[in-house]
Amino acid sequence: MAIQQKITPYLWFDGTAEEAAKFYVSIFPNSRIVAVSNYPEAGPGDPGSVMVVVFELEGQTFGAINGGTMFTLSEATSFLIDCTTQAEIDHYWSRLLEGGGTEQPCGWLKDRYGMSWQVNSQRLVEKVHTSGDTAAIARVMAAMMEMGKIDLGALERAYEG
Protein backbone atom coordinates (compact mmCIF):
# COMPACT_ATOMS: atom_id res chain seq x y z
CA MET A 1 0.00 0.00 0.00
CA ALA A 2 1.55 3.27 -1.10
CA ILE A 3 1.07 6.31 1.12
CA GLN A 4 0.21 9.36 -0.98
CA GLN A 5 1.25 12.20 1.33
CA LYS A 6 4.75 13.55 1.75
CA ILE A 7 4.86 13.42 5.56
CA THR A 8 3.02 10.80 7.60
CA PRO A 9 2.99 10.82 11.41
CA TYR A 10 3.71 7.45 13.03
CA LEU A 11 2.55 6.80 16.58
CA TRP A 12 4.32 4.32 18.88
CA PHE A 13 2.25 1.90 20.96
CA ASP A 14 2.92 -1.09 23.18
CA GLY A 15 0.54 -3.67 21.76
CA THR A 16 -2.49 -1.39 21.31
CA ALA A 17 -1.85 0.11 17.86
CA GLU A 18 -4.81 -1.59 16.17
CA GLU A 19 -7.14 -0.94 19.09
CA ALA A 20 -6.16 2.74 19.14
CA ALA A 21 -6.54 3.09 15.36
CA LYS A 22 -10.03 1.54 15.52
CA PHE A 23 -10.92 3.91 18.38
CA TYR A 24 -9.79 6.99 16.42
CA VAL A 25 -11.55 5.84 13.24
CA SER A 26 -14.79 5.45 15.22
CA ILE A 27 -14.62 9.10 16.33
CA PHE A 28 -13.75 11.00 13.16
CA PRO A 29 -15.93 11.00 10.03
CA ASN A 30 -14.27 10.21 6.70
CA SER A 31 -11.88 7.82 8.42
CA ARG A 32 -10.83 4.23 7.88
CA ILE A 33 -8.28 1.52 8.55
CA VAL A 34 -6.16 1.26 5.40
CA ALA A 35 -3.87 -1.66 6.17
CA VAL A 36 -2.73 -3.91 8.99
CA SER A 37 0.53 -5.83 8.84
CA ASN A 38 1.77 -8.46 11.24
CA TYR A 39 5.17 -9.38 12.62
CA PRO A 40 6.80 -12.15 10.59
CA GLU A 41 8.14 -15.36 12.11
CA ALA A 42 11.68 -13.95 12.26
CA GLY A 43 10.74 -10.46 13.48
CA PRO A 44 11.33 -8.80 16.84
CA GLY A 45 7.64 -8.97 17.83
CA ASP A 46 5.47 -11.97 18.57
CA PRO A 47 5.01 -13.78 15.24
CA GLY A 48 1.59 -12.97 13.78
CA SER A 49 0.85 -10.11 16.18
CA VAL A 50 0.01 -6.68 14.76
CA MET A 51 3.13 -4.74 13.82
CA VAL A 52 1.82 -1.68 11.89
CA VAL A 53 -1.60 -0.20 11.26
CA VAL A 54 -2.08 2.47 8.60
CA PHE A 55 -5.25 4.51 9.04
CA GLU A 56 -6.83 7.74 7.86
CA LEU A 57 -8.57 10.40 9.92
CA GLU A 58 -10.38 12.99 7.82
CA GLY A 59 -8.13 12.13 4.87
CA GLN A 60 -4.87 12.46 6.87
CA THR A 61 -2.83 9.26 6.88
CA PHE A 62 -1.27 8.00 10.10
CA GLY A 63 0.78 4.99 10.98
CA ALA A 64 0.67 3.17 14.30
CA ILE A 65 3.39 0.74 15.27
CA ASN A 66 3.48 -1.74 18.11
CA GLY A 67 7.08 -1.08 19.04
CA GLY A 68 7.09 -2.14 22.67
CA THR A 69 7.86 -0.25 25.85
CA MET A 70 10.95 1.63 24.64
CA PHE A 71 9.02 4.85 23.91
CA THR A 72 5.71 6.33 25.06
CA LEU A 73 3.45 9.07 23.72
CA SER A 74 3.63 12.42 25.51
CA GLU A 75 2.32 15.97 25.36
CA ALA A 76 5.42 16.88 23.36
CA THR A 77 3.33 15.89 20.33
CA SER A 78 -0.35 16.73 20.02
CA PHE A 79 -2.98 16.93 17.34
CA LEU A 80 -5.21 20.00 17.00
CA ILE A 81 -8.82 19.32 16.06
CA ASP A 82 -10.14 22.49 14.45
CA CYS A 83 -13.78 22.74 15.51
CA THR A 84 -16.22 25.32 14.17
CA THR A 85 -19.06 24.78 16.68
CA GLN A 86 -19.50 24.02 20.35
CA ALA A 87 -21.27 20.80 19.35
CA GLU A 88 -18.10 19.66 17.55
CA ILE A 89 -15.98 20.51 20.56
CA ASP A 90 -18.37 18.62 22.83
CA HIS A 91 -18.36 15.57 20.53
CA TYR A 92 -14.59 15.23 20.19
CA TRP A 93 -13.97 16.08 23.83
CA SER A 94 -16.33 13.45 25.18
CA ARG A 95 -15.39 10.74 22.69
CA LEU A 96 -11.64 11.12 23.12
CA LEU A 97 -11.99 10.98 26.90
CA GLU A 98 -13.93 7.68 26.76
CA GLY A 99 -12.39 4.76 28.54
CA GLY A 100 -9.89 6.55 30.72
CA GLY A 101 -8.72 9.76 29.05
CA THR A 102 -7.75 12.74 31.19
CA GLU A 103 -8.70 16.39 30.85
CA GLN A 104 -5.94 18.94 30.56
CA PRO A 105 -6.14 22.78 30.68
CA CYS A 106 -6.94 25.06 27.73
CA GLY A 107 -8.79 22.55 25.57
CA TRP A 108 -6.14 19.84 25.77
CA LEU A 109 -6.78 16.25 26.73
CA LYS A 110 -4.91 12.98 26.78
CA ASP A 111 -6.80 9.94 25.50
CA ARG A 112 -6.63 6.49 27.07
CA TYR A 113 -3.71 5.55 24.81
CA GLY A 114 -1.62 8.55 25.89
CA MET A 115 -2.10 10.68 22.75
CA SER A 116 -2.54 14.40 23.41
CA TRP A 117 -5.22 16.34 21.56
CA GLN A 118 -6.13 20.03 21.40
CA VAL A 119 -9.87 20.38 20.89
CA ASN A 120 -10.28 24.01 19.92
CA SER A 121 -11.39 26.47 17.26
CA GLN A 122 -8.56 27.63 15.04
CA ARG A 123 -10.89 30.32 13.66
CA LEU A 124 -11.26 31.85 17.11
CA VAL A 125 -7.54 31.55 17.85
CA GLU A 126 -6.67 33.30 14.56
CA LYS A 127 -9.30 35.99 15.16
CA VAL A 128 -7.85 36.76 18.57
CA HIS A 129 -4.21 36.77 17.51
CA THR A 130 -4.70 38.79 14.33
CA SER A 131 -6.95 41.40 15.90
CA GLY A 132 -4.09 43.49 17.25
CA ASP A 133 -6.28 44.19 20.28
CA THR A 134 -3.95 43.31 23.14
CA ALA A 135 -6.68 43.77 25.75
CA ALA A 136 -8.96 41.31 23.90
CA ILE A 137 -6.10 38.83 23.56
CA ALA A 138 -5.40 39.07 27.29
CA ARG A 139 -9.09 38.57 28.15
CA VAL A 140 -9.40 35.51 25.91
CA MET A 141 -6.18 33.98 27.17
CA ALA A 142 -7.22 34.55 30.80
CA ALA A 143 -10.59 32.91 30.13
CA MET A 144 -9.00 29.98 28.29
CA MET A 145 -6.52 29.37 31.12
CA GLU A 146 -9.50 28.70 33.43
CA MET A 147 -11.03 26.11 31.08
CA GLY A 148 -10.60 22.42 30.57
CA LYS A 149 -12.99 21.89 27.65
CA ILE A 150 -13.23 24.98 25.47
CA ASP A 151 -16.42 27.03 25.80
CA LEU A 152 -16.65 29.01 22.54
CA GLY A 153 -19.42 31.26 23.84
CA ALA A 154 -17.39 32.24 26.90
CA LEU A 155 -14.33 32.94 24.75
CA GLU A 156 -16.35 35.05 22.31
CA ARG A 157 -17.76 37.04 25.27
CA ALA A 158 -14.25 37.51 26.66
CA TYR A 159 -13.08 38.70 23.24
CA GLU A 160 -15.89 41.26 23.01
CA GLY A 161 -15.16 42.48 26.55
GROMACS .gro file of N, CA, C and O in nm, residues 43-91:
model
  196
   43GLY      N    1   1.068  -1.185   1.304
   43GLY     CA    2   1.074  -1.046   1.348
   43GLY      C    3   1.095  -1.031   1.497
   43GLY      O    4   1.096  -1.129   1.572
   44PRO      N    5   1.109  -0.906   1.542
   44PRO     CA    6   1.133  -0.880   1.684
   44PRO      C    7   1.006  -0.896   1.769
   44PRO      O    8   1.016  -0.919   1.888
   45GLY      N    9   0.889  -0.884   1.709
   45GLY     CA   10   0.764  -0.897   1.783
   45GLY      C   11   0.715  -1.040   1.784
   45GLY      O   12   0.775  -1.129   1.723
   46ASP      N   13   0.607  -1.063   1.856
   46ASP     CA   14   0.547  -1.197   1.857
   46ASP      C   15   0.498  -1.229   1.718
   46ASP      O   16   0.420  -1.153   1.660
   47PRO      N   17   0.542  -1.342   1.660
   47PRO     CA   18   0.501  -1.378   1.524
   47PRO      C   19   0.349  -1.377   1.509
   47PRO      O   20   0.278  -1.430   1.592
   48GLY      N   21   0.302  -1.306   1.407
   48GLY     CA   22   0.159  -1.297   1.378
   48GLY      C   23   0.088  -1.184   1.449
   48GLY      O   24  -0.024  -1.150   1.413
   49SER      N   25   0.151  -1.123   1.550
   49SER     CA   26   0.085  -1.011   1.618
   49SER      C   27   0.093  -0.886   1.530
   49SER      O   28   0.178  -0.876   1.442
   50VAL      N   29   0.005  -0.791   1.557
   50VAL     CA   30   0.001  -0.668   1.476
   50VAL      C   31   0.130  -0.589   1.494
   50VAL      O   32   0.173  -0.561   1.606
   51MET      N   33   0.191  -0.554   1.382
   51MET     CA   34   0.313  -0.474   1.382
   51MET      C   35   0.280  -0.329   1.350
   51MET      O   36   0.314  -0.238   1.425
   52VAL      N   37   0.213  -0.303   1.236
   52VAL     CA   38   0.182  -0.168   1.189
   52VAL      C   39   0.038  -0.161   1.142
   52VAL      O   40  -0.011  -0.252   1.076
   53VAL      N   41  -0.027  -0.050   1.176
   53VAL     CA   42  -0.160  -0.020   1.126
   53VAL      C   43  -0.151   0.115   1.055
   53VAL      O   44  -0.097   0.211   1.111
   54VAL      N   45  -0.199   0.121   0.933
   54VAL     CA   46  -0.208   0.247   0.860
   54VAL      C   47  -0.356   0.283   0.859
   54VAL      O   48  -0.442   0.201   0.826
   55PHE      N   49  -0.386   0.407   0.898
   55PHE     CA   50  -0.525   0.451   0.904
   55PHE      C   51  -0.536   0.597   0.862
   55PHE      O   52  -0.436   0.669   0.861
   56GLU      N   53  -0.655   0.636   0.826
   56GLU     CA   54  -0.683   0.774   0.786
   56GLU      C   55  -0.786   0.835   0.879
   56GLU      O   56  -0.886   0.771   0.912
   57LEU      N   57  -0.761   0.959   0.918
   57LEU     CA   58  -0.857   1.040   0.992
   57LEU      C   59  -0.881   1.165   0.911
   57LEU      O   60  -0.787   1.243   0.888
   58GLU      N   61  -1.003   1.182   0.863
   58GLU     CA   62  -1.038   1.299   0.782
   58GLU      C   63  -0.942   1.317   0.665
   58GLU      O   64  -0.903   1.429   0.631
   59GLY      N   65  -0.900   1.206   0.603
   59GLY     CA   66  -0.813   1.213   0.487
   59GLY      C   67  -0.665   1.222   0.518
   59GLY      O   68  -0.582   1.214   0.428
   60GLN      N   69  -0.627   1.240   0.645
   60GLN     CA   70  -0.487   1.246   0.687
   60GLN      C   71  -0.442   1.106   0.722
   60GLN      O   72  -0.503   1.039   0.805
   61THR      N   73  -0.334   1.060   0.661
   61THR     CA   74  -0.283   0.926   0.688
   61THR      C   75  -0.191   0.926   0.810
   61THR      O   76  -0.110   1.016   0.828
   62PHE      N   77  -0.209   0.823   0.892
   62PHE     CA   78  -0.127   0.800   1.010
   62PHE      C   79  -0.078   0.657   1.007
   62PHE      O   80  -0.143   0.569   0.951
   63GLY      N   81   0.032   0.634   1.072
   63GLY     CA   82   0.078   0.499   1.098
   63GLY      C   83   0.082   0.477   1.248
   63GLY      O   84   0.106   0.570   1.325
   64ALA      N   85   0.056   0.354   1.289
   64ALA     CA   86   0.067   0.317   1.430
   64ALA      C   87   0.148   0.189   1.436
   64ALA      O   88   0.119   0.093   1.364
   65ILE      N   89   0.251   0.190   1.517
   65ILE     CA   90   0.339   0.074   1.527
   65ILE      C   91   0.339   0.021   1.669
   65ILE      O   92   0.342   0.098   1.765
   66ASN      N   93   0.331  -0.110   1.682
   66ASN     CA   94   0.348  -0.174   1.811
   66ASN      C   95   0.497  -0.198   1.830
   66ASN      O   96   0.552  -0.299   1.786
   67GLY      N   97   0.563  -0.103   1.892
   67GLY     CA   98   0.708  -0.108   1.904
   67GLY      C   99   0.758  -0.151   2.040
   67GLY      O  100   0.878  -0.160   2.061
   68GLY      N  101   0.667  -0.172   2.134
   68GLY     CA  102   0.709  -0.214   2.267
   68GLY      C  103   0.715  -0.099   2.366
   68GLY      O  104   0.658   0.008   2.343
   69THR      N  105   0.785  -0.121   2.474
   69THR     CA  106   0.786  -0.025   2.585
   69THR      C  107   0.898   0.079   2.577
   69THR      O  108   0.908   0.165   2.664
   70MET      N  109   0.979   0.074   2.474
   70MET     CA  110   1.095   0.163   2.464
   70MET      C  111   1.056   0.311   2.466
   70MET      O  112   1.124   0.394   2.526
   71PHE      N  113   0.946   0.346   2.398
   71PHE     CA  114   0.902   0.485   2.391
   71PHE      C  115   0.754   0.493   2.428
   71PHE      O  116   0.681   0.396   2.412
   72THR      N  117   0.712   0.610   2.476
   72THR     CA  118   0.571   0.633   2.506
   72THR      C  119   0.528   0.767   2.445
   72THR      O  120   0.611   0.855   2.422
   73LEU      N  121   0.400   0.780   2.421
   73LEU     CA  122   0.345   0.907   2.372
   73LEU      C  123   0.350   1.009   2.485
   73LEU      O  124   0.342   0.973   2.603
   74SER      N  125   0.362   1.136   2.450
   74SER     CA  126   0.363   1.242   2.551
   74SER      C  127   0.302   1.369   2.493
   74SER      O  128   0.276   1.378   2.373
   75GLU      N  129   0.286   1.468   2.579
   75GLU     CA  130   0.232   1.597   2.536
   75GLU      C  131   0.326   1.672   2.444
   75GLU      O  132   0.287   1.774   2.386
   76ALA      N  133   0.448   1.623   2.427
   76ALA     CA  134   0.542   1.688   2.336
   76ALA      C  135   0.490   1.686   2.193
   76ALA      O  136   0.532   1.767   2.111
   77THR      N  137   0.400   1.594   2.163
   77THR     CA  138   0.333   1.589   2.033
   77THR      C  139   0.184   1.586   2.059
   77THR      O  140   0.136   1.509   2.142
   78SER      N  141   0.111   1.672   1.989
   78SER     CA  142  -0.035   1.673   2.002
   78SER      C  143  -0.096   1.699   1.866
   78SER      O  144  -0.030   1.745   1.774
   79PHE      N  145  -0.224   1.667   1.856
   79PHE     CA  146  -0.298   1.693   1.734
   79PHE      C  147  -0.410   1.791   1.765
   79PHE      O  148  -0.488   1.770   1.858
   80LEU      N  149  -0.417   1.899   1.687
   80LEU     CA  150  -0.521   2.000   1.700
   80LEU      C  151  -0.641   1.959   1.616
   80LEU      O  152  -0.627   1.931   1.497
   81ILE      N  153  -0.757   1.955   1.678
   81ILE     CA  154  -0.882   1.932   1.606
   81ILE      C  155  -0.948   2.067   1.593
   81ILE      O  156  -0.989   2.128   1.692
   82ASP      N  157  -0.958   2.116   1.473
   82ASP     CA  158  -1.014   2.249   1.445
   82ASP      C  159  -1.165   2.238   1.438
   82ASP      O  160  -1.221   2.188   1.340
   83CYS      N  161  -1.233   2.283   1.542
   83CYS     CA  162  -1.378   2.274   1.551
   83CYS      C  163  -1.441   2.409   1.519
   83CYS      O  164  -1.388   2.513   1.557
   84THR      N  165  -1.555   2.407   1.451
   84THR     CA  166  -1.622   2.532   1.417
   84THR      C  167  -1.742   2.560   1.507
   84THR      O  168  -1.790   2.673   1.511
   85THR      N  169  -1.790   2.459   1.581
   85THR     CA  170  -1.906   2.478   1.668
   85THR      C  171  -1.880   2.418   1.805
   85THR      O  172  -1.793   2.332   1.821
   86GLN      N  173  -1.960   2.460   1.901
   86GLN     CA  174  -1.950   2.402   2.035
   86GLN      C  175  -1.991   2.255   2.031
   86GLN      O  176  -1.933   2.172   2.102
   87ALA      N  177  -2.086   2.220   1.946
   87ALA     CA  178  -2.127   2.080   1.935
   87ALA      C  179  -2.010   1.991   1.890
   87ALA      O  180  -1.994   1.880   1.940
   88GLU      N  181  -1.930   2.041   1.797
   88GLU     CA  182  -1.810   1.966   1.755
   88GLU      C  183  -1.712   1.950   1.870
   88GLU      O  184  -1.658   1.841   1.891
   89ILE      N  185  -1.688   2.057   1.941
   89ILE     CA  186  -1.598   2.051   2.056
   89ILE      C  187  -1.650   1.949   2.156
   89ILE      O  188  -1.574   1.862   2.203
   90ASP      N  189  -1.778   1.955   2.187
   90ASP     CA  190  -1.837   1.862   2.283
   90ASP      C  191  -1.822   1.717   2.237
   90ASP      O  192  -1.790   1.628   2.317
   91HIS      N  193  -1.846   1.692   2.108
   91HIS     CA  194  -1.836   1.557   2.053
   91HIS      C  195  -1.695   1.501   2.068
   91HIS      O  196  -1.675   1.393   2.125
   0.00000   0.00000   0.00000
